[in-house]
Amino acid sequence: MKKKSHSSVFFFFFRFIIAFTIIQFCTADCDNLQDTCPASPPTKEAIFINGLPCENPTNKSGHDFKSMELSKPGTRDASGSSNKIVTATKFPGLNTLGLSIGRSDIEVDGLVNLHNHPRATEMIFVREGVLVAVFLDTKNTPFQKLLKAGDVFVIPKGLFHFFLNRGAQVATLFSVFNSQNPGLESLASVPSDATLESVENIKTKLISLFDSQVDGVHDFSSAVLDIFYG
Protein backbone atom coordinates (compact mmCIF):
# COMPACT_ATOMS: atom_id res chain seq x y z
CA MET A 1 0.00 0.00 0.00
CA LYS A 2 2.84 2.38 0.83
CA LYS A 3 4.48 1.77 -2.52
CA LYS A 4 1.23 2.60 -4.26
CA SER A 5 0.88 5.75 -2.16
CA HIS A 6 4.41 6.89 -2.97
CA SER A 7 3.80 6.14 -6.63
CA SER A 8 0.64 8.27 -6.62
CA VAL A 9 2.43 11.16 -4.93
CA PHE A 10 5.31 10.96 -7.42
CA PHE A 11 2.90 10.87 -10.36
CA PHE A 12 1.00 13.89 -9.02
CA PHE A 13 4.26 15.79 -8.40
CA PHE A 14 5.51 14.94 -11.89
CA ARG A 15 2.30 16.25 -13.48
CA PHE A 16 2.50 19.41 -11.36
CA ILE A 17 6.07 20.10 -12.54
CA ILE A 18 5.05 19.65 -16.17
CA ALA A 19 2.03 21.95 -15.78
CA PHE A 20 4.09 24.59 -13.99
CA THR A 21 6.80 24.47 -16.66
CA ILE A 22 4.21 24.95 -19.42
CA ILE A 23 2.66 27.90 -17.57
CA GLN A 24 6.07 29.51 -17.11
CA PHE A 25 6.97 28.89 -20.74
CA CYS A 26 3.80 30.47 -22.05
CA THR A 27 4.11 33.68 -20.05
CA ALA A 28 6.10 34.89 -23.08
CA ASP A 29 5.42 34.31 -26.75
CA CYS A 30 5.97 30.60 -27.34
CA ASP A 31 9.00 29.56 -29.39
CA ASN A 32 8.54 28.34 -32.94
CA LEU A 33 8.57 24.55 -33.32
CA GLN A 34 9.43 24.63 -37.02
CA ASP A 35 11.50 26.83 -39.32
CA THR A 36 8.63 29.06 -40.39
CA CYS A 37 4.87 29.32 -39.95
CA PRO A 38 3.32 32.04 -42.18
CA ALA A 39 -0.14 32.90 -40.89
CA SER A 40 -3.24 31.53 -42.57
CA PRO A 41 -6.22 33.46 -41.13
CA PRO A 42 -9.22 31.14 -40.73
CA THR A 43 -12.17 31.81 -43.03
CA LYS A 44 -14.51 31.09 -40.15
CA GLU A 45 -13.53 31.78 -36.54
CA ALA A 46 -15.01 28.73 -34.91
CA ILE A 47 -11.91 28.06 -32.79
CA PHE A 48 -9.86 30.72 -31.02
CA ILE A 49 -6.17 30.02 -30.47
CA ASN A 50 -3.27 31.97 -28.96
CA GLY A 51 -1.91 33.17 -32.29
CA LEU A 52 -2.78 32.30 -35.86
CA PRO A 53 -2.87 28.91 -37.64
CA CYS A 54 -0.05 28.08 -40.04
CA GLU A 55 -0.25 28.13 -43.81
CA ASN A 56 0.03 24.78 -45.57
CA PRO A 57 3.82 24.20 -45.85
CA THR A 58 3.49 23.50 -49.57
CA ASN A 59 2.00 26.98 -50.10
CA LYS A 60 4.76 28.98 -48.39
CA SER A 61 6.78 31.43 -50.49
CA GLY A 62 9.08 34.42 -50.18
CA HIS A 63 6.03 36.66 -50.49
CA ASP A 64 5.00 35.69 -46.94
CA PHE A 65 8.18 37.25 -45.55
CA LYS A 66 7.98 40.68 -47.17
CA SER A 67 5.69 43.57 -46.23
CA MET A 68 5.05 47.04 -47.65
CA GLU A 69 2.81 48.02 -44.72
CA LEU A 70 5.36 50.51 -43.36
CA SER A 71 6.39 52.05 -46.67
CA LYS A 72 4.05 55.01 -46.20
CA PRO A 73 2.83 56.95 -43.14
CA GLY A 74 -0.71 56.56 -41.92
CA THR A 75 -3.34 59.20 -41.19
CA ARG A 76 -2.29 61.89 -38.71
CA ASP A 77 -4.28 62.20 -35.49
CA ALA A 78 -5.19 65.35 -33.53
CA SER A 79 -1.76 65.35 -31.84
CA GLY A 80 0.07 65.52 -35.16
CA SER A 81 1.30 61.95 -35.39
CA SER A 82 0.47 58.82 -37.33
CA ASN A 83 1.17 55.42 -35.80
CA LYS A 84 1.05 51.92 -37.28
CA ILE A 85 1.65 48.56 -35.64
CA VAL A 86 1.88 45.63 -38.06
CA THR A 87 1.35 42.11 -36.72
CA ALA A 88 1.06 38.66 -38.30
CA THR A 89 -2.52 39.40 -39.33
CA LYS A 90 -1.10 41.68 -42.06
CA PHE A 91 2.43 40.27 -42.28
CA PRO A 92 2.04 36.45 -42.34
CA GLY A 93 5.76 35.71 -42.04
CA LEU A 94 5.80 37.14 -38.49
CA ASN A 95 3.53 34.40 -37.17
CA THR A 96 5.10 32.47 -34.23
CA LEU A 97 8.32 34.52 -34.38
CA GLY A 98 7.43 36.66 -31.36
CA LEU A 99 7.78 39.88 -33.34
CA SER A 100 5.74 42.78 -34.65
CA ILE A 101 6.80 46.07 -36.24
CA GLY A 102 5.64 49.67 -36.29
CA ARG A 103 6.09 53.13 -37.76
CA SER A 104 5.42 56.60 -36.38
CA ASP A 105 5.55 59.90 -38.26
CA ILE A 106 5.40 63.04 -36.11
CA GLU A 107 4.90 66.51 -37.53
CA VAL A 108 6.89 69.50 -36.24
CA ASP A 109 5.98 70.01 -32.54
CA GLY A 110 3.76 66.93 -32.86
CA LEU A 111 3.24 64.36 -30.14
CA VAL A 112 2.76 60.61 -29.76
CA ASN A 113 0.62 60.51 -26.64
CA LEU A 114 1.50 58.77 -23.38
CA HIS A 115 0.92 55.02 -23.85
CA ASN A 116 2.39 51.59 -23.21
CA HIS A 117 2.62 48.13 -24.74
CA PRO A 118 1.73 45.63 -21.98
CA ARG A 119 3.18 42.58 -23.71
CA ALA A 120 6.35 43.90 -25.35
CA THR A 121 9.59 45.80 -25.10
CA GLU A 122 9.86 48.36 -27.91
CA MET A 123 13.08 49.22 -29.72
CA ILE A 124 12.90 52.30 -31.93
CA PHE A 125 15.17 53.45 -34.74
CA VAL A 126 15.00 57.10 -35.80
CA ARG A 127 15.17 57.33 -39.58
CA GLU A 128 14.93 61.11 -39.77
CA GLY A 129 14.20 64.12 -37.60
CA VAL A 130 14.83 65.08 -33.99
CA LEU A 131 12.61 64.00 -31.12
CA VAL A 132 12.48 63.64 -27.36
CA ALA A 133 11.67 60.12 -26.14
CA VAL A 134 10.52 59.69 -22.55
CA PHE A 135 9.44 56.66 -20.52
CA LEU A 136 8.43 56.38 -16.87
CA ASP A 137 9.37 53.36 -14.75
CA THR A 138 7.15 51.81 -12.07
CA LYS A 139 8.40 54.40 -9.55
CA ASN A 140 7.40 57.20 -11.95
CA THR A 141 11.08 58.00 -12.50
CA PRO A 142 11.47 59.54 -15.97
CA PHE A 143 14.11 58.46 -18.49
CA GLN A 144 14.37 60.92 -21.37
CA LYS A 145 16.72 61.39 -24.28
CA LEU A 146 17.00 63.65 -27.32
CA LEU A 147 17.21 61.39 -30.38
CA LYS A 148 18.45 62.14 -33.88
CA ALA A 149 18.56 60.25 -37.18
CA GLY A 150 20.38 56.94 -36.72
CA ASP A 151 19.78 56.73 -32.97
CA VAL A 152 18.26 53.67 -31.31
CA PHE A 153 16.26 53.80 -28.06
CA VAL A 154 14.71 50.99 -25.99
CA ILE A 155 11.49 51.22 -23.95
CA PRO A 156 11.13 48.34 -21.47
CA LYS A 157 8.02 46.17 -21.54
CA GLY A 158 4.84 47.70 -20.16
CA LEU A 159 6.27 51.13 -19.26
CA PHE A 160 4.42 54.29 -20.27
CA HIS A 161 6.18 56.51 -22.80
CA PHE A 162 5.70 59.30 -25.32
CA PHE A 163 7.56 61.06 -28.15
CA LEU A 164 7.71 64.77 -28.96
CA ASN A 165 9.10 66.17 -32.22
CA ARG A 166 11.68 68.87 -31.41
CA GLY A 167 13.11 69.31 -34.88
CA ALA A 168 12.35 71.45 -37.93
CA GLN A 169 11.00 68.59 -40.06
CA VAL A 170 8.75 65.56 -39.79
CA ALA A 171 10.32 62.90 -37.56
CA THR A 172 10.01 59.27 -38.67
CA LEU A 173 10.83 56.30 -36.48
CA PHE A 174 10.45 52.55 -36.89
CA SER A 175 9.75 50.15 -34.03
CA VAL A 176 10.32 46.48 -33.37
CA PHE A 177 8.35 44.72 -30.61
CA ASN A 178 9.34 41.39 -29.06
CA SER A 179 5.76 40.11 -29.09
CA GLN A 180 3.45 38.95 -31.84
CA ASN A 181 0.73 41.09 -30.24
CA PRO A 182 2.30 43.91 -28.16
CA GLY A 183 -1.00 45.55 -27.22
CA LEU A 184 -1.64 49.26 -26.71
CA GLU A 185 -2.89 51.07 -23.61
CA SER A 186 -3.24 54.82 -23.28
CA LEU A 187 -4.07 56.79 -20.16
CA ALA A 188 -3.70 60.14 -21.84
CA SER A 189 -5.19 59.67 -25.27
CA VAL A 190 -6.59 62.79 -26.86
CA PRO A 191 -10.29 62.17 -27.54
CA SER A 192 -11.43 62.22 -31.15
CA ASP A 193 -13.61 65.27 -30.46
CA ALA A 194 -10.78 67.22 -28.80
CA THR A 195 -10.46 70.80 -29.91
CA LEU A 196 -7.34 71.95 -31.71
CA GLU A 197 -6.84 74.42 -28.88
CA SER A 198 -6.71 71.71 -26.19
CA VAL A 199 -4.23 69.62 -28.18
CA GLU A 200 -2.00 72.62 -28.86
CA ASN A 201 -2.13 73.48 -25.15
CA ILE A 202 -0.67 70.08 -24.22
CA LYS A 203 2.07 70.32 -26.84
CA THR A 204 2.94 73.91 -25.87
CA LYS A 205 3.33 72.96 -22.21
CA LEU A 206 5.52 69.95 -23.05
CA ILE A 207 7.72 72.03 -25.34
CA SER A 208 8.05 74.67 -22.62
CA LEU A 209 9.04 71.97 -20.10
CA PHE A 210 11.77 70.56 -22.34
CA ASP A 211 13.04 74.03 -23.27
CA SER A 212 13.55 74.72 -19.56
CA GLN A 213 16.32 73.18 -17.50
CA VAL A 214 14.77 69.73 -17.06
CA ASP A 215 17.34 68.80 -14.41
CA GLY A 216 16.12 71.72 -12.36
CA VAL A 217 12.51 70.51 -12.24
CA HIS A 218 11.87 69.13 -8.75
CA ASP A 219 9.61 66.32 -9.96
CA PHE A 220 9.80 65.94 -13.71
CA SER A 221 7.38 62.97 -13.80
CA SER A 222 4.72 64.93 -11.92
CA ALA A 223 5.18 67.85 -14.29
CA VAL A 224 4.65 65.56 -17.30
CA LEU A 225 1.59 63.86 -15.79
CA ASP A 226 0.10 67.20 -14.79
CA ILE A 227 0.37 68.35 -18.40
CA PHE A 228 -1.48 65.26 -19.68
CA TYR A 229 -4.13 65.13 -16.96
CA GLY A 230 -4.34 68.72 -15.75
PDB file of C-alpha atoms in Angstrom:
ATOM      1  CA  MET A   1       0.000   0.000   0.000  1.00  0.00           C
ATOM      2  CA  LYS A   2       2.841   2.383   0.827  1.00  0.00           C
ATOM      3  CA  LYS A   3       4.479   1.773  -2.516  1.00  0.00           C
ATOM      4  CA  LYS A   4       1.227   2.601  -4.256  1.00  0.00           C
ATOM      5  CA  SER A   5       0.879   5.750  -2.161  1.00  0.00           C
ATOM      6  CA  HIS A   6       4.413   6.888  -2.972  1.00  0.00           C
ATOM      7  CA  SER A   7       3.796   6.141  -6.635  1.00  0.00           C
ATOM      8  CA  SER A   8       0.642   8.270  -6.622  1.00  0.00           C
ATOM      9  CA  VAL A   9       2.429  11.165  -4.932  1.00  0.00           C
ATOM     10  CA  PHE A  10       5.310  10.958  -7.418  1.00  0.00           C
ATOM     11  CA  PHE A  11       2.897  10.869 -10.363  1.00  0.00           C
ATOM     12  CA  PHE A  12       1.004  13.891  -9.022  1.00  0.00           C
ATOM     13  CA  PHE A  13       4.265  15.787  -8.399  1.00  0.00           C
ATOM     14  CA  PHE A  14       5.509  14.944 -11.894  1.00  0.00           C
ATOM     15  CA  ARG A  15       2.296  16.248 -13.483  1.00  0.00           C
ATOM     16  CA  PHE A  16       2.499  19.408 -11.360  1.00  0.00           C
ATOM     17  CA  ILE A  17       6.071  20.103 -12.535  1.00  0.00           C
ATOM     18  CA  ILE A  18       5.051  19.653 -16.169  1.00  0.00           C
ATOM     19  CA  ALA A  19       2.033  21.946 -15.781  1.00  0.00           C
ATOM     20  CA  PHE A  20       4.094  24.590 -13.989  1.00  0.00           C
ATOM     21  CA  THR A  21       6.796  24.468 -16.662  1.00  0.00           C
ATOM     22  CA  ILE A  22       4.211  24.947 -19.419  1.00  0.00           C
ATOM     23  CA  ILE A  23       2.657  27.901 -17.571  1.00  0.00           C
ATOM     24  CA  GLN A  24       6.067  29.509 -17.106  1.00  0.00           C
ATOM     25  CA  PHE A  25       6.973  28.888 -20.739  1.00  0.00           C
ATOM     26  CA  CYS A  26       3.798  30.474 -22.051  1.00  0.00           C
ATOM     27  CA  THR A  27       4.111  33.683 -20.054  1.00  0.00           C
ATOM     28  CA  ALA A  28       6.096  34.888 -23.079  1.00  0.00           C
ATOM     29  CA  ASP A  29       5.420  34.307 -26.754  1.00  0.00           C
ATOM     30  CA  CYS A  30       5.972  30.597 -27.343  1.00  0.00           C
ATOM     31  CA  ASP A  31       9.000  29.557 -29.395  1.00  0.00           C
ATOM     32  CA  ASN A  32       8.535  28.344 -32.937  1.00  0.00           C
ATOM     33  CA  LEU A  33       8.570  24.549 -33.318  1.00  0.00           C
ATOM     34  CA  GLN A  34       9.426  24.629 -37.017  1.00  0.00           C
ATOM     35  CA  ASP A  35      11.505  26.831 -39.319  1.00  0.00           C
ATOM     36  CA  THR A  36       8.630  29.062 -40.391  1.00  0.00           C
ATOM     37  CA  CYS A  37       4.870  29.315 -39.953  1.00  0.00           C
ATOM     38  CA  PRO A  38       3.316  32.036 -42.176  1.00  0.00           C
ATOM     39  CA  ALA A  39      -0.139  32.902 -40.892  1.00  0.00           C
ATOM     40  CA  SER A  40      -3.241  31.534 -42.566  1.00  0.00           C
ATOM     41  CA  PRO A  41      -6.219  33.457 -41.130  1.00  0.00           C
ATOM     42  CA  PRO A  42      -9.219  31.135 -40.727  1.00  0.00           C
ATOM     43  CA  THR A  43     -12.165  31.809 -43.027  1.00  0.00           C
ATOM     44  CA  LYS A  44     -14.515  31.089 -40.153  1.00  0.00           C
ATOM     45  CA  GLU A  45     -13.525  31.785 -36.544  1.00  0.00           C
ATOM     46  CA  ALA A  46     -15.012  28.730 -34.910  1.00  0.00           C
ATOM     47  CA  ILE A  47     -11.912  28.063 -32.793  1.00  0.00           C
ATOM     48  CA  PHE A  48      -9.864  30.723 -31.019  1.00  0.00           C
ATOM     49  CA  ILE A  49      -6.167  30.024 -30.468  1.00  0.00           C
ATOM     50  CA  ASN A  50      -3.269  31.973 -28.958  1.00  0.00           C
ATOM     51  CA  GLY A  51      -1.905  33.169 -32.292  1.00  0.00           C
ATOM     52  CA  LEU A  52      -2.777  32.301 -35.859  1.00  0.00           C
ATOM     53  CA  PRO A  53      -2.871  28.915 -37.639  1.00  0.00           C
ATOM     54  CA  CYS A  54      -0.055  28.084 -40.044  1.00  0.00           C
ATOM     55  CA  GLU A  55      -0.247  28.127 -43.809  1.00  0.00           C
ATOM     56  CA  ASN A  56       0.030  24.778 -45.574  1.00  0.00           C
ATOM     57  CA  PRO A  57       3.820  24.201 -45.852  1.00  0.00           C
ATOM     58  CA  THR A  58       3.490  23.499 -49.568  1.00  0.00           C
ATOM     59  CA  ASN A  59       2.000  26.975 -50.098  1.00  0.00           C
ATOM     60  CA  LYS A  60       4.762  28.980 -48.386  1.00  0.00           C
ATOM     61  CA  SER A  61       6.779  31.431 -50.493  1.00  0.00           C
ATOM     62  CA  GLY A  62       9.077  34.421 -50.180  1.00  0.00           C
ATOM     63  CA  HIS A  63       6.027  36.659 -50.493  1.00  0.00           C
ATOM     64  CA  ASP A  64       4.996  35.692 -46.939  1.00  0.00           C
ATOM     65  CA  PHE A  65       8.176  37.254 -45.551  1.00  0.00           C
ATOM     66  CA  LYS A  66       7.977  40.683 -47.170  1.00  0.00           C
ATOM     67  CA  SER A  67       5.686  43.566 -46.235  1.00  0.00           C
ATOM     68  CA  MET A  68       5.055  47.038 -47.649  1.00  0.00           C
ATOM     69  CA  GLU A  69       2.815  48.021 -44.718  1.00  0.00           C
ATOM     70  CA  LEU A  70       5.357  50.514 -43.362  1.00  0.00           C
ATOM     71  CA  SER A  71       6.394  52.048 -46.672  1.00  0.00           C
ATOM     72  CA  LYS A  72       4.052  55.014 -46.202  1.00  0.00           C
ATOM     73  CA  PRO A  73       2.831  56.946 -43.145  1.00  0.00           C
ATOM     74  CA  GLY A  74      -0.710  56.558 -41.917  1.00  0.00           C
ATOM     75  CA  THR A  75      -3.337  59.203 -41.193  1.00  0.00           C
ATOM     76  CA  ARG A  76      -2.294  61.891 -38.709  1.00  0.00           C
ATOM     77  CA  ASP A  77      -4.284  62.201 -35.489  1.00  0.00           C
ATOM     78  CA  ALA A  78      -5.187  65.352 -33.532  1.00  0.00           C
ATOM     79  CA  SER A  79      -1.762  65.348 -31.841  1.00  0.00           C
ATOM     80  CA  GLY A  80       0.071  65.523 -35.157  1.00  0.00           C
ATOM     81  CA  SER A  81       1.303  61.955 -35.393  1.00  0.00           C
ATOM     82  CA  SER A  82       0.474  58.816 -37.327  1.00  0.00           C
ATOM     83  CA  ASN A  83       1.169  55.421 -35.801  1.00  0.00           C
ATOM     84  CA  LYS A  84       1.047  51.925 -37.284  1.00  0.00           C
ATOM     85  CA  ILE A  85       1.654  48.559 -35.641  1.00  0.00           C
ATOM     86  CA  VAL A  86       1.883  45.632 -38.063  1.00  0.00           C
ATOM     87  CA  THR A  87       1.352  42.112 -36.718  1.00  0.00           C
ATOM     88  CA  ALA A  88       1.062  38.658 -38.299  1.00  0.00           C
ATOM     89  CA  THR A  89      -2.523  39.396 -39.333  1.00  0.00           C
ATOM     90  CA  LYS A  90      -1.099  41.676 -42.060  1.00  0.00           C
ATOM     91  CA  PHE A  91       2.435  40.267 -42.281  1.00  0.00           C
ATOM     92  CA  PRO A  92       2.039  36.446 -42.335  1.00  0.00           C
ATOM     93  CA  GLY A  93       5.757  35.707 -42.041  1.00  0.00           C
ATOM     94  CA  LEU A  94       5.802  37.139 -38.492  1.00  0.00           C
ATOM     95  CA  ASN A  95       3.530  34.403 -37.168  1.00  0.00           C
ATOM     96  CA  THR A  96       5.098  32.471 -34.226  1.00  0.00           C
ATOM     97  CA  LEU A  97       8.323  34.520 -34.376  1.00  0.00           C
ATOM     98  CA  GLY A  98       7.427  36.658 -31.360  1.00  0.00           C
ATOM     99  CA  LEU A  99       7.780  39.879 -33.339  1.00  0.00           C
ATOM    100  CA  SER A 100       5.745  42.775 -34.651  1.00  0.00           C
ATOM    101  CA  ILE A 101       6.804  46.068 -36.239  1.00  0.00           C
ATOM    102  CA  GLY A 102       5.640  49.675 -36.286  1.00  0.00           C
ATOM    103  CA  ARG A 103       6.093  53.126 -37.759  1.00  0.00           C
ATOM    104  CA  SER A 104       5.421  56.603 -36.381  1.00  0.00           C
ATOM    105  CA  ASP A 105       5.547  59.897 -38.261  1.00  0.00           C
ATOM    106  CA  ILE A 106       5.397  63.035 -36.112  1.00  0.00           C
ATOM    107  CA  GLU A 107       4.897  66.511 -37.527  1.00  0.00           C
ATOM    108  CA  VAL A 108       6.886  69.501 -36.238  1.00  0.00           C
ATOM    109  CA  ASP A 109       5.985  70.012 -32.536  1.00  0.00           C
ATOM    110  CA  GLY A 110       3.760  66.929 -32.861  1.00  0.00           C
ATOM    111  CA  LEU A 111       3.236  64.364 -30.140  1.00  0.00           C
ATOM    112  CA  VAL A 112       2.764  60.611 -29.757  1.00  0.00           C
ATOM    113  CA  ASN A 113       0.623  60.512 -26.637  1.00  0.00           C
ATOM    114  CA  LEU A 114       1.498  58.768 -23.378  1.00  0.00           C
ATOM    115  CA  HIS A 115       0.917  55.020 -23.848  1.00  0.00           C
ATOM    116  CA  ASN A 116       2.390  51.590 -23.211  1.00  0.00           C
ATOM    117  CA  HIS A 117       2.617  48.126 -24.743  1.00  0.00           C
ATOM    118  CA  PRO A 118       1.726  45.629 -21.977  1.00  0.00           C
ATOM    119  CA  ARG A 119       3.177  42.576 -23.710  1.00  0.00           C
ATOM    120  CA  ALA A 120       6.346  43.897 -25.350  1.00  0.00           C
ATOM    121  CA  THR A 121       9.594  45.797 -25.104  1.00  0.00           C
ATOM    122  CA  GLU A 122       9.861  48.356 -27.907  1.00  0.00           C
ATOM    123  CA  MET A 123      13.077  49.218 -29.724  1.00  0.00           C
ATOM    124  CA  ILE A 124      12.900  52.296 -31.926  1.00  0.00           C
ATOM    125  CA  PHE A 125      15.173  53.446 -34.741  1.00  0.00           C
ATOM    126  CA  VAL A 126      14.996  57.104 -35.803  1.00  0.00           C
ATOM    127  CA  ARG A 127      15.167  57.330 -39.576  1.00  0.00           C
ATOM    128  CA  GLU A 128      14.932  61.113 -39.770  1.00  0.00           C
ATOM    129  CA  GLY A 129      14.203  64.120 -37.598  1.00  0.00           C
ATOM    130  CA  VAL A 130      14.829  65.079 -33.988  1.00  0.00           C
ATOM    131  CA  LEU A 131      12.608  63.998 -31.117  1.00  0.00           C
ATOM    132  CA  VAL A 132      12.480  63.640 -27.357  1.00  0.00           C
ATOM    133  CA  ALA A 133      11.674  60.117 -26.144  1.00  0.00           C
ATOM    134  CA  VAL A 134      10.523  59.694 -22.545  1.00  0.00           C
ATOM    135  CA  PHE A 135       9.443  56.659 -20.522  1.00  0.00           C
ATOM    136  CA  LEU A 136       8.434  56.377 -16.867  1.00  0.00           C
ATOM    137  CA  ASP A 137       9.367  53.360 -14.748  1.00  0.00           C
ATOM    138  CA  THR A 138       7.148  51.809 -12.067  1.00  0.00           C
ATOM    139  CA  LYS A 139       8.398  54.397  -9.549  1.00  0.00           C
ATOM    140  CA  ASN A 140       7.401  57.201 -11.946  1.00  0.00           C
ATOM    141  CA  THR A 141      11.077  58.001 -12.499  1.00  0.00           C
ATOM    142  CA  PRO A 142      11.470  59.541 -15.974  1.00  0.00           C
ATOM    143  CA  PHE A 143      14.107  58.458 -18.488  1.00  0.00           C
ATOM    144  CA  GLN A 144      14.371  60.924 -21.366  1.00  0.00           C
ATOM    145  CA  LYS A 145      16.722  61.394 -24.285  1.00  0.00           C
ATOM    146  CA  LEU A 146      17.000  63.652 -27.315  1.00  0.00           C
ATOM    147  CA  LEU A 147      17.212  61.393 -30.379  1.00  0.00           C
ATOM    148  CA  LYS A 148      18.451  62.145 -33.883  1.00  0.00           C
ATOM    149  CA  ALA A 149      18.565  60.248 -37.176  1.00  0.00           C
ATOM    150  CA  GLY A 150      20.376  56.939 -36.718  1.00  0.00           C
ATOM    151  CA  ASP A 151      19.784  56.730 -32.974  1.00  0.00           C
ATOM    152  CA  VAL A 152      18.256  53.672 -31.306  1.00  0.00           C
ATOM    153  CA  PHE A 153      16.256  53.795 -28.060  1.00  0.00           C
ATOM    154  CA  VAL A 154      14.709  50.993 -25.991  1.00  0.00           C
ATOM    155  CA  ILE A 155      11.487  51.224 -23.954  1.00  0.00           C
ATOM    156  CA  PRO A 156      11.131  48.341 -21.472  1.00  0.00           C
ATOM    157  CA  LYS A 157       8.023  46.170 -21.544  1.00  0.00           C
ATOM    158  CA  GLY A 158       4.843  47.701 -20.162  1.00  0.00           C
ATOM    159  CA  LEU A 159       6.275  51.129 -19.262  1.00  0.00           C
ATOM    160  CA  PHE A 160       4.424  54.288 -20.272  1.00  0.00           C
ATOM    161  CA  HIS A 161       6.185  56.509 -22.797  1.00  0.00           C
ATOM    162  CA  PHE A 162       5.697  59.302 -25.322  1.00  0.00           C
ATOM    163  CA  PHE A 163       7.564  61.061 -28.146  1.00  0.00           C
ATOM    164  CA  LEU A 164       7.705  64.766 -28.961  1.00  0.00           C
ATOM    165  CA  ASN A 165       9.099  66.174 -32.224  1.00  0.00           C
ATOM    166  CA  ARG A 166      11.681  68.872 -31.409  1.00  0.00           C
ATOM    167  CA  GLY A 167      13.113  69.305 -34.885  1.00  0.00           C
ATOM    168  CA  ALA A 168      12.354  71.447 -37.930  1.00  0.00           C
ATOM    169  CA  GLN A 169      10.996  68.587 -40.061  1.00  0.00           C
ATOM    170  CA  VAL A 170       8.746  65.563 -39.785  1.00  0.00           C
ATOM    171  CA  ALA A 171      10.315  62.903 -37.564  1.00  0.00           C
ATOM    172  CA  THR A 172      10.011  59.270 -38.673  1.00  0.00           C
ATOM    173  CA  LEU A 173      10.825  56.304 -36.481  1.00  0.00           C
ATOM    174  CA  PHE A 174      10.447  52.548 -36.886  1.00  0.00           C
ATOM    175  CA  SER A 175       9.747  50.153 -34.030  1.00  0.00           C
ATOM    176  CA  VAL A 176      10.316  46.476 -33.372  1.00  0.00           C
ATOM    177  CA  PHE A 177       8.347  44.724 -30.606  1.00  0.00           C
ATOM    178  CA  ASN A 178       9.338  41.394 -29.060  1.00  0.00           C
ATOM    179  CA  SER A 179       5.763  40.114 -29.087  1.00  0.00           C
ATOM    180  CA  GLN A 180       3.448  38.953 -31.836  1.00  0.00           C
ATOM    181  CA  ASN A 181       0.731  41.094 -30.242  1.00  0.00           C
ATOM    182  CA  PRO A 182       2.300  43.909 -28.160  1.00  0.00           C
ATOM    183  CA  GLY A 183      -1.001  45.553 -27.222  1.00  0.00           C
ATOM    184  CA  LEU A 184      -1.641  49.264 -26.707  1.00  0.00           C
ATOM    185  CA  GLU A 185      -2.888  51.072 -23.612  1.00  0.00           C
ATOM    186  CA  SER A 186      -3.241  54.822 -23.284  1.00  0.00           C
ATOM    187  CA  LEU A 187      -4.069  56.787 -20.158  1.00  0.00           C
ATOM    188  CA  ALA A 188      -3.699  60.138 -21.836  1.00  0.00           C
ATOM    189  CA  SER A 189      -5.192  59.670 -25.266  1.00  0.00           C
ATOM    190  CA  VAL A 190      -6.589  62.794 -26.858  1.00  0.00           C
ATOM    191  CA  PRO A 191     -10.294  62.168 -27.542  1.00  0.00           C
ATOM    192  CA  SER A 192     -11.429  62.216 -31.154  1.00  0.00           C
ATOM    193  CA  ASP A 193     -13.607  65.265 -30.461  1.00  0.00           C
ATOM    194  CA  ALA A 194     -10.780  67.221 -28.797  1.00  0.00           C
ATOM    195  CA  THR A 195     -10.460  70.802 -29.910  1.00  0.00           C
ATOM    196  CA  LEU A 196      -7.336  71.950 -31.707  1.00  0.00           C
ATOM    197  CA  GLU A 197      -6.838  74.424 -28.881  1.00  0.00           C
ATOM    198  CA  SER A 198      -6.711  71.706 -26.191  1.00  0.00           C
ATOM    199  CA  VAL A 199      -4.233  69.616 -28.183  1.00  0.00           C
ATOM    200  CA  GLU A 200      -1.997  72.622 -28.863  1.00  0.00           C
ATOM    201  CA  ASN A 201      -2.134  73.483 -25.152  1.00  0.00           C
ATOM    202  CA  ILE A 202      -0.671  70.076 -24.218  1.00  0.00           C
ATOM    203  CA  LYS A 203       2.069  70.316 -26.842  1.00  0.00           C
ATOM    204  CA  THR A 204       2.944  73.909 -25.873  1.00  0.00           C
ATOM    205  CA  LYS A 205       3.332  72.957 -22.205  1.00  0.00           C
ATOM    206  CA  LEU A 206       5.515  69.947 -23.055  1.00  0.00           C
ATOM    207  CA  ILE A 207       7.722  72.031 -25.340  1.00  0.00           C
ATOM    208  CA  SER A 208       8.051  74.668 -22.615  1.00  0.00           C
ATOM    209  CA  LEU A 209       9.036  71.967 -20.104  1.00  0.00           C
ATOM    210  CA  PHE A 210      11.773  70.562 -22.342  1.00  0.00           C
ATOM    211  CA  ASP A 211      13.037  74.030 -23.268  1.00  0.00           C
ATOM    212  CA  SER A 212      13.552  74.716 -19.560  1.00  0.00           C
ATOM    213  CA  GLN A 213      16.322  73.182 -17.498  1.00  0.00           C
ATOM    214  CA  VAL A 214      14.770  69.728 -17.061  1.00  0.00           C
ATOM    215  CA  ASP A 215      17.345  68.798 -14.407  1.00  0.00           C
ATOM    216  CA  GLY A 216      16.121  71.723 -12.362  1.00  0.00           C
ATOM    217  CA  VAL A 217      12.514  70.509 -12.240  1.00  0.00           C
ATOM    218  CA  HIS A 218      11.870  69.130  -8.752  1.00  0.00           C
ATOM    219  CA  ASP A 219       9.615  66.325  -9.956  1.00  0.00           C
ATOM    220  CA  PHE A 220       9.795  65.939 -13.709  1.00  0.00           C
ATOM    221  CA  SER A 221       7.383  62.970 -13.803  1.00  0.00           C
ATOM    222  CA  SER A 222       4.718  64.931 -11.917  1.00  0.00           C
ATOM    223  CA  ALA A 223       5.184  67.849 -14.285  1.00  0.00           C
ATOM    224  CA  VAL A 224       4.650  65.558 -17.301  1.00  0.00           C
ATOM    225  CA  LEU A 225       1.591  63.859 -15.787  1.00  0.00           C
ATOM    226  CA  ASP A 226       0.101  67.201 -14.793  1.00  0.00           C
ATOM    227  CA  ILE A 227       0.365  68.346 -18.403  1.00  0.00           C
ATOM    228  CA  PHE A 228      -1.478  65.256 -19.680  1.00  0.00           C
ATOM    229  CA  TYR A 229      -4.133  65.131 -16.961  1.00  0.00           C
ATOM    230  CA  GLY A 230      -4.338  68.719 -15.746  1.00  0.00           C
TER     231      GLY A 230
END
